[in-house]
CSV table of C-alpha atoms in Angstrom, one decimal:
chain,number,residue,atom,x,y,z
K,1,UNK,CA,8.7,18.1,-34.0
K,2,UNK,CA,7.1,20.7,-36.2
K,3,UNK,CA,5.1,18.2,-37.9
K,4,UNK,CA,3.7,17.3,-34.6
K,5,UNK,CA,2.8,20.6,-33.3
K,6,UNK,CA,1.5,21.4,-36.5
K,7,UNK,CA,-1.0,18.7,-36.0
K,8,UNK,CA,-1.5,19.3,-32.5
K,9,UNK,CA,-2.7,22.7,-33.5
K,10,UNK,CA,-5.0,21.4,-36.0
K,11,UNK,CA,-6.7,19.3,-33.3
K,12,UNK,CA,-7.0,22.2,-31.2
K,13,UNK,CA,-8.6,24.1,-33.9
K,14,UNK,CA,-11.4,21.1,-34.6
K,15,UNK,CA,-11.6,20.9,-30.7
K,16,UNK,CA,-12.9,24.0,-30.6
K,17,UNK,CA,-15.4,23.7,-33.3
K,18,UNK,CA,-17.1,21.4,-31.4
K,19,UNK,CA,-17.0,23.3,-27.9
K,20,UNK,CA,-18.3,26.3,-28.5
K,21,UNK,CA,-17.8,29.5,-26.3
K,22,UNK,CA,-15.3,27.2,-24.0
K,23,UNK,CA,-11.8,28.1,-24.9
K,24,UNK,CA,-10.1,28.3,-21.4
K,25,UNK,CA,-11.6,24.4,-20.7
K,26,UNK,CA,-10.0,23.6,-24.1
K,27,UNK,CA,-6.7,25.0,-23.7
K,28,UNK,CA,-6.2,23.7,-20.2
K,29,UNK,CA,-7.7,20.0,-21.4
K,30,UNK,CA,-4.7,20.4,-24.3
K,31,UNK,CA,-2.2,21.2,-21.3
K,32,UNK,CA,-3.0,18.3,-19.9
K,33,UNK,CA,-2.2,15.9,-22.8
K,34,UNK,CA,1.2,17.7,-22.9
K,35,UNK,CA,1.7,17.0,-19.7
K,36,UNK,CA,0.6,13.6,-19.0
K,37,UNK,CA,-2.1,14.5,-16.6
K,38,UNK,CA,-5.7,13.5,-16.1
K,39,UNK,CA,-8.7,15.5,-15.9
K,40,UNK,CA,-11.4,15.7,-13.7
K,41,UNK,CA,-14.6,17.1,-15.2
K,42,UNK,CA,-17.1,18.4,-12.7
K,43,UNK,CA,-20.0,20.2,-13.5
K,44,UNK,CA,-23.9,19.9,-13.5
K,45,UNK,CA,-25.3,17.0,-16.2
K,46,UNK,CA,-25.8,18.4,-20.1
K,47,UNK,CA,-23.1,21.0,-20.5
K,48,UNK,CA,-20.5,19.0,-22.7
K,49,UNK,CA,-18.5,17.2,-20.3
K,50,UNK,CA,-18.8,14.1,-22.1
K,51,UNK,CA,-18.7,15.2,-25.4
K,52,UNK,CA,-15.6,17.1,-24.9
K,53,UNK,CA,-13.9,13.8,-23.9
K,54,UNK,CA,-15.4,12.1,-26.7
K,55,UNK,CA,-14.1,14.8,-29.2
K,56,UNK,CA,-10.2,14.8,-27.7
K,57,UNK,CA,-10.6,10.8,-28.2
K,58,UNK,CA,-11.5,10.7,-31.8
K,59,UNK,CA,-9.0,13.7,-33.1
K,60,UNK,CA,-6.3,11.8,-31.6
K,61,UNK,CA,-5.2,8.0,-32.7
K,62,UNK,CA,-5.4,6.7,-29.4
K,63,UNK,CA,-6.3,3.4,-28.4
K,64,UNK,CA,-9.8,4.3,-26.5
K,65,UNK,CA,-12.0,3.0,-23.9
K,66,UNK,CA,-15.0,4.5,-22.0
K,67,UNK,CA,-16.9,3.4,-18.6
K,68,UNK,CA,-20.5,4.5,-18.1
K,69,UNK,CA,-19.8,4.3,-13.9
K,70,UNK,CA,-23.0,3.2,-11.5
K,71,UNK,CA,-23.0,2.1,-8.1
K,72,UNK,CA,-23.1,-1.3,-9.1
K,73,UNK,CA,-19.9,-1.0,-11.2
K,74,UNK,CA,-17.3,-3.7,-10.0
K,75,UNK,CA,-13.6,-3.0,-10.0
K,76,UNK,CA,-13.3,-6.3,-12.4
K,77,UNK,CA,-15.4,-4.2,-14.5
K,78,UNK,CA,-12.7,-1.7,-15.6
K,79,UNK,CA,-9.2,-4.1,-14.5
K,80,UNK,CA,-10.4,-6.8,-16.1
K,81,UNK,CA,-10.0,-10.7,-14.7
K,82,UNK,CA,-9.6,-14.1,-14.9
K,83,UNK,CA,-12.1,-16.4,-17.1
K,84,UNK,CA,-12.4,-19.9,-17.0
K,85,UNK,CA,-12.8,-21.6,-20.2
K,86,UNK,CA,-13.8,-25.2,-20.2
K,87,UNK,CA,-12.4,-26.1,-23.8
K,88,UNK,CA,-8.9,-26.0,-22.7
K,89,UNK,CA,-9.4,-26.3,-18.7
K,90,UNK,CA,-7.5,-23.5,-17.9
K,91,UNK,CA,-8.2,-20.1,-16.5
K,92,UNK,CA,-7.1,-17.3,-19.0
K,93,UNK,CA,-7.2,-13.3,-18.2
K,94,UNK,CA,-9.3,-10.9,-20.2
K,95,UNK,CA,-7.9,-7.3,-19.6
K,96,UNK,CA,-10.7,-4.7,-18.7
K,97,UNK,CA,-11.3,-1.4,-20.1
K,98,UNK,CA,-8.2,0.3,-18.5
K,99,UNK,CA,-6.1,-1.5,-20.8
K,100,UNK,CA,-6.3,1.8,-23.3
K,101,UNK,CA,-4.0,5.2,-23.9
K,102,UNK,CA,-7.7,7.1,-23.2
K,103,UNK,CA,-10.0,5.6,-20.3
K,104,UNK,CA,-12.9,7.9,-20.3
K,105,UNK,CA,-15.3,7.3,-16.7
K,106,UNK,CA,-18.0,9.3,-17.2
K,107,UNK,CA,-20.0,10.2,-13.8
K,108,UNK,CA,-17.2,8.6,-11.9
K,109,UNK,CA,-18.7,9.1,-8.5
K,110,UNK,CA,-21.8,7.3,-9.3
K,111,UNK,CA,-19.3,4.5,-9.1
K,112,UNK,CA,-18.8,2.7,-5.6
K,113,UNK,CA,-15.6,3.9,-3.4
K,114,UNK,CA,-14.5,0.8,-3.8
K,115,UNK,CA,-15.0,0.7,-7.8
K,116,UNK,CA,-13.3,4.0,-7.9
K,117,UNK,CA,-10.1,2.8,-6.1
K,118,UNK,CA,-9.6,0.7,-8.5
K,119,UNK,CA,-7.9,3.4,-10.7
K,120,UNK,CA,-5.8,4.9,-8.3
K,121,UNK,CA,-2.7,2.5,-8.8
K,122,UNK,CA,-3.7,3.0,-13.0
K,123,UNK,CA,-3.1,6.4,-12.2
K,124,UNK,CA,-0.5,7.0,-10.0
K,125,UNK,CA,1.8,4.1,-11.5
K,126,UNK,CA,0.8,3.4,-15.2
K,127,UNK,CA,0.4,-0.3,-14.0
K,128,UNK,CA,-2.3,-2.2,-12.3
K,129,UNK,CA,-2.3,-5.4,-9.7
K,130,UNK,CA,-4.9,-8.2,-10.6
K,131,UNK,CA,-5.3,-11.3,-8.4
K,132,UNK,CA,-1.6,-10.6,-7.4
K,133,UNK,CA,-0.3,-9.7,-11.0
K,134,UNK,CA,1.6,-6.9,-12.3
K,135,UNK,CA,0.3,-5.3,-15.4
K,136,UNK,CA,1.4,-2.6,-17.3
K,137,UNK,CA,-0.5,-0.5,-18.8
K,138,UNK,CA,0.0,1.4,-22.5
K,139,UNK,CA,2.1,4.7,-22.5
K,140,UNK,CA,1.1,7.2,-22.5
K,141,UNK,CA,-2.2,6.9,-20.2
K,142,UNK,CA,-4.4,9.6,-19.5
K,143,UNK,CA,-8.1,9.5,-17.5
K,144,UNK,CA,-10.4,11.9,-18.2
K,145,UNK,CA,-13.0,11.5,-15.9
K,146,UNK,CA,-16.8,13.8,-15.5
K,147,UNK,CA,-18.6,13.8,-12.5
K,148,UNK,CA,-21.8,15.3,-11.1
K,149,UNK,CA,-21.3,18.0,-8.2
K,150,UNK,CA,-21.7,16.7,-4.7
K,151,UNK,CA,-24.9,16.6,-3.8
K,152,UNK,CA,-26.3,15.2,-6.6
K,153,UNK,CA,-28.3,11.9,-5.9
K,154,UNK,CA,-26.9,8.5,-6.0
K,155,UNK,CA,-23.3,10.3,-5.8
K,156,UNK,CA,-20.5,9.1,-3.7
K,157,UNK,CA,-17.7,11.3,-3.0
K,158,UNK,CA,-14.6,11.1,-4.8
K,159,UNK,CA,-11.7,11.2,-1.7
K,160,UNK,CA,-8.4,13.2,-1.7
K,161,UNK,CA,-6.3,10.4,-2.4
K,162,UNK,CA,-8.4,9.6,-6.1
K,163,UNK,CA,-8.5,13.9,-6.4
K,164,UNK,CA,-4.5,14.1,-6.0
K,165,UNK,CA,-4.3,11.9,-9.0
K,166,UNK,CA,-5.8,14.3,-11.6
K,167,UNK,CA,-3.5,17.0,-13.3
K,168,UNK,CA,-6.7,19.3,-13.5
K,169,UNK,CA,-10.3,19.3,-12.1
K,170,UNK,CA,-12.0,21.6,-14.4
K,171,UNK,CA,-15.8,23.1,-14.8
K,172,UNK,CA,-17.4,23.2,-18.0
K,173,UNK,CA,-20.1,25.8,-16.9
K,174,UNK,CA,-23.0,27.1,-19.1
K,175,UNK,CA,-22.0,28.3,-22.6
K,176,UNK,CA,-22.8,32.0,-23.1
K,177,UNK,CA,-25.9,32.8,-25.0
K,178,UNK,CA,-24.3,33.3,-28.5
K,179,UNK,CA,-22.3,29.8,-28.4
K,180,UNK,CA,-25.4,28.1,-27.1
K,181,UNK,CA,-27.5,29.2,-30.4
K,182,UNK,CA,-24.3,28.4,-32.7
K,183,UNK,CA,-24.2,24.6,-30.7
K,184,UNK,CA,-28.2,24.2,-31.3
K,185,UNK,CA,-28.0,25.5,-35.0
K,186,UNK,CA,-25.0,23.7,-35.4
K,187,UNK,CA,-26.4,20.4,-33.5
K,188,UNK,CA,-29.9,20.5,-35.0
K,189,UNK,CA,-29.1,17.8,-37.5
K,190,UNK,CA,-26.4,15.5,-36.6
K,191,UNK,CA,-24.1,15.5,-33.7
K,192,UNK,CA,-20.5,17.1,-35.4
K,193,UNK,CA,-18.3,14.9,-32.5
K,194,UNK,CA,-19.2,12.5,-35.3
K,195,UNK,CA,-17.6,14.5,-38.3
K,196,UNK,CA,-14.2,14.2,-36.3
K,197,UNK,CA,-11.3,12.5,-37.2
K,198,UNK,CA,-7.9,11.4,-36.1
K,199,UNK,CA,-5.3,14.2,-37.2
K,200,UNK,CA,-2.3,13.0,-35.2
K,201,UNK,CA,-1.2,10.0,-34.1
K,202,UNK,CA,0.3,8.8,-30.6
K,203,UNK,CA,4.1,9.0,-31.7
K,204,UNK,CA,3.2,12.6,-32.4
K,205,UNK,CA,1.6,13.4,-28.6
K,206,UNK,CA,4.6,11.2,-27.6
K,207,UNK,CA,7.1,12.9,-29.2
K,208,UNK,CA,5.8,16.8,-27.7
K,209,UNK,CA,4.9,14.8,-24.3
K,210,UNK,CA,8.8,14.3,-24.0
K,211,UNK,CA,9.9,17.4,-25.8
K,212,UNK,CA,7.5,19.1,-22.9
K,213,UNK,CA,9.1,17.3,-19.7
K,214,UNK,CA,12.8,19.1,-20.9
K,215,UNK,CA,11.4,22.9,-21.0
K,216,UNK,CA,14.0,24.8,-18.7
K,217,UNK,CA,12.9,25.5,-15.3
K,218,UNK,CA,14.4,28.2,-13.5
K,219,UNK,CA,15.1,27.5,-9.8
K,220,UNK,CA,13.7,30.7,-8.9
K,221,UNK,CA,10.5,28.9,-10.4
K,222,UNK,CA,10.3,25.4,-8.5
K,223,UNK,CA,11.2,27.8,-5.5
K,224,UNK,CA,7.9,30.0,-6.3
K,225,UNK,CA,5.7,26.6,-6.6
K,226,UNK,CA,7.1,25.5,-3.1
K,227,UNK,CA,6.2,28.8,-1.8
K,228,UNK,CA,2.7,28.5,-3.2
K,229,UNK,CA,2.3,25.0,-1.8
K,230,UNK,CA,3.5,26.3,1.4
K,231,UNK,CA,1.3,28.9,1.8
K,232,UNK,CA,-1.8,26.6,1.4
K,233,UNK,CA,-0.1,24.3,4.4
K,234,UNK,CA,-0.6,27.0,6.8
K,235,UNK,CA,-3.7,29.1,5.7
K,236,UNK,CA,-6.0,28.9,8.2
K,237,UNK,CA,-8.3,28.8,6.3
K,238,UNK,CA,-7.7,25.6,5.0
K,239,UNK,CA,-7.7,21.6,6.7
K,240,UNK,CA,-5.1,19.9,4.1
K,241,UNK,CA,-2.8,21.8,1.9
K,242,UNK,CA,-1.2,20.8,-1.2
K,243,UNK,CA,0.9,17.5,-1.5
K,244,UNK,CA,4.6,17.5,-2.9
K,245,UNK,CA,3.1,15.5,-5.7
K,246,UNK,CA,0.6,18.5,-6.4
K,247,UNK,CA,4.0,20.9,-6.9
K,248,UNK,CA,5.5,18.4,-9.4
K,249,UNK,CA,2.1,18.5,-11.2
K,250,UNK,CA,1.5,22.0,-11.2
K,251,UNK,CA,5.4,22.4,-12.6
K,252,UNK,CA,4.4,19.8,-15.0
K,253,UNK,CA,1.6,22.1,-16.1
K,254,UNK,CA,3.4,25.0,-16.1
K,255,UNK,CA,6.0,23.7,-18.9
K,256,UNK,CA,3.0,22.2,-20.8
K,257,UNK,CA,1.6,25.7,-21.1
K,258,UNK,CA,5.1,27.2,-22.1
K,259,UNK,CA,5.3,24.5,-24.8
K,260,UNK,CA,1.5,25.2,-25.8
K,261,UNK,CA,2.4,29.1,-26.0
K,262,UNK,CA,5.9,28.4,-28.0
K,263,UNK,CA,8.6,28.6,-24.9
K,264,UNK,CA,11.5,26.6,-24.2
K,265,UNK,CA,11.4,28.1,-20.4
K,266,UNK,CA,8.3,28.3,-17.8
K,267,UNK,CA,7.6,32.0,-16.9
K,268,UNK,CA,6.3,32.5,-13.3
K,269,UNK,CA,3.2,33.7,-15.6
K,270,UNK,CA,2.2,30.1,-16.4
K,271,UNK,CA,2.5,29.0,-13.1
K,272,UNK,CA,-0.1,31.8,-11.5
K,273,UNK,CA,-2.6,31.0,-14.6
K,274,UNK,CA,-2.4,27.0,-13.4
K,275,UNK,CA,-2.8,27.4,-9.9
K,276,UNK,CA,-6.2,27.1,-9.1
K,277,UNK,CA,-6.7,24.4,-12.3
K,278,UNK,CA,-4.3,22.2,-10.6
K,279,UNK,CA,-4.3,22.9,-6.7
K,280,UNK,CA,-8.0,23.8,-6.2
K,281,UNK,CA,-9.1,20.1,-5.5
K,282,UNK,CA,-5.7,19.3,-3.8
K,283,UNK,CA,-6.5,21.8,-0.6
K,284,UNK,CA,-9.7,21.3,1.8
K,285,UNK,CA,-11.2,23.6,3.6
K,286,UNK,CA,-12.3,23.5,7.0
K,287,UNK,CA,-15.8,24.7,6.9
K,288,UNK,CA,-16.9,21.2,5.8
K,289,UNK,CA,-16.8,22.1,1.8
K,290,UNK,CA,-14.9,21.1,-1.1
K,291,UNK,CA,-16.6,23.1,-3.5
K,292,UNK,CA,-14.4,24.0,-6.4
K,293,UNK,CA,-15.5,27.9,-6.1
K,294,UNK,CA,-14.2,28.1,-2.3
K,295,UNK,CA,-11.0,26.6,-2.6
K,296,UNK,CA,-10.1,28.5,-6.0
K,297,UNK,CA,-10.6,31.6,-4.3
K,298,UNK,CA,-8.6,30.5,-1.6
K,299,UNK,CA,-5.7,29.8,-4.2
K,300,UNK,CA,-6.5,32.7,-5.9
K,301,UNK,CA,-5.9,35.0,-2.5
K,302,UNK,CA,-2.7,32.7,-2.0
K,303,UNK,CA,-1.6,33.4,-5.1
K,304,UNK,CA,-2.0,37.2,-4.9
K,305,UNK,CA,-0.4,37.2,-1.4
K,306,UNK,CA,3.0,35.4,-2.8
K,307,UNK,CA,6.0,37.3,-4.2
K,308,UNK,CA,6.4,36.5,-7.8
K,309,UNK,CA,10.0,35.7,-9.0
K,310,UNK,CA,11.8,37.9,-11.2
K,311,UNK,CA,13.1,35.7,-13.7
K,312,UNK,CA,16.0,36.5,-16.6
């Protein structure tokens, strides 16, 4: 176990080297291989998203496949399907891209709604259903997905049902002007996603993902999380409030970040700092806008409003 989150650490360090100025996006992108979740990327075009999926791909040893989506993007295109092959006169399947530990979708809703419902049962189950086939699908399995902001041209809309499946829906933001000089003095040469290598393998992210999933939690904690998700059910403010899977996620989180920060126990601390992260794009509002600002300050006021549990 130490070996592991020795190497864990080491990633986290070379992550960072390569992501200047973003630290928070790091450490809640690291939270979510500890905890199993996928991430949802969303930010304006040419602030890292990619490379920051690119980066978490090559410092771990995980089998890895990425999708450049477009609206003409076919769910066979990332299942897979059934070829025919003359020589032997039989049909024979050819798994598609989602067949990896690390799918990364980059602009996922330039992809078709129909394209993009093709990972929802990936997600949600670890398995997928071709022409009336059960596969599994390697363990662990984690999306990480970018997307432009809505708006954007050629841009279809991702629904609540594909949002409820990601851990996290982060924004990358501009880099302040310091890290932005270090990234063009750094990047004038050669792109440094390239100097990266595998420092742990997947029995190692395996090994913390379970040691993660057995961090105490208090009851006075899962009863805190209901109380938050309860609150969002009846703001006025908002149209659709969060889901009982978005409290098992955000508990999820929570011991993640207690493992990350060297707990064996979730503080109601870690709970509050992963609230907006992990509910934000699980609420609506009812003025007609999902922007991630709105609804994170709704959390945020939500969050401020609720008693926090005193926990020995």
């Amino acid at each position: 176990m130490a070996d592991a989150w020795t190497k864990f650490h080491i990633a986290a360090d070379q992550l960072r080297t390569v992501i200047r100025g973003k630290d928070d996006v790091v450490e809640l992108v690291l939270t979510s291989l500890l905890a199993e979740g996928s991430i949802l990327l969303e930010d304006v075009p040419g602030v890292g998203k990619t490379t920051l999926a690119k980066s978490v791909a090559r410092l771990i040893d995980l089998e890895y496949q990425r999708i450049q989506c477009t609206p003409d993007l076919l769910p066979g295109d990332i299942l897979g399907g059934s070829i025919y092959r003359p020589a032997i006169g039989e049909f024979e399947f050819r798994p598609g891209p989602v067949f990896c530990n690390l799918l990364v979708a980059d602009e996922i809703n330039r992809a078709s709604p129909r394209t993009q419902s093709a990972l929802l049962e990936a997600m949600a189950e670890t398995q997928v259903t071709i022409e009336g086939q059960r596969y599994d699908l390697k363990h662990p399995f984690i999306v990480i997905a970018t997307q432009n902001p809505a708006g954007f041209e050629g841009t279809f809309p991702l629904p609540e049902s594909q949002l409820d499946r990601f851990l996290f829906r982060l924004k990358m933001d501009y880099p302040d002007p310091i890290s932005e000089v270090d990234l063009l003095v750094q990047q004038s040469d050669h792109e440094p996603v390239r100097d990266l290598k595998p420092v742990m393998h997947v029995d190692d992210l395996e090994c913390l993902q379970r040691w993660v999933r057995s961090i105490r939690v208090d009851r006075k904690i899962a009863t805190y999380i209901v109380a938050l998700a309860t609150a969002t059910r009846i703001d006025g403010r908002l149209r659709v409030g969060c889901s009982p899977r978005g409290c098992k996620m955000l508990l999820r989180a929570a011991q993640a970040r207690a493992g990350l920060e060297g707990r064996d126990f979730v503080l109601p601390d870690d709970v509050q700092y992963l609230a907006v992260a992990t509910l934000g794009h699980r609420v609506s509002s009812r003025h007609a806008s999902h922007a991630m600002d709105e609804t994170g300050q709704i959390i945020e006021s939500i969050v401020a409003k609720t008693e926090i549990p005193l926990v020995g």
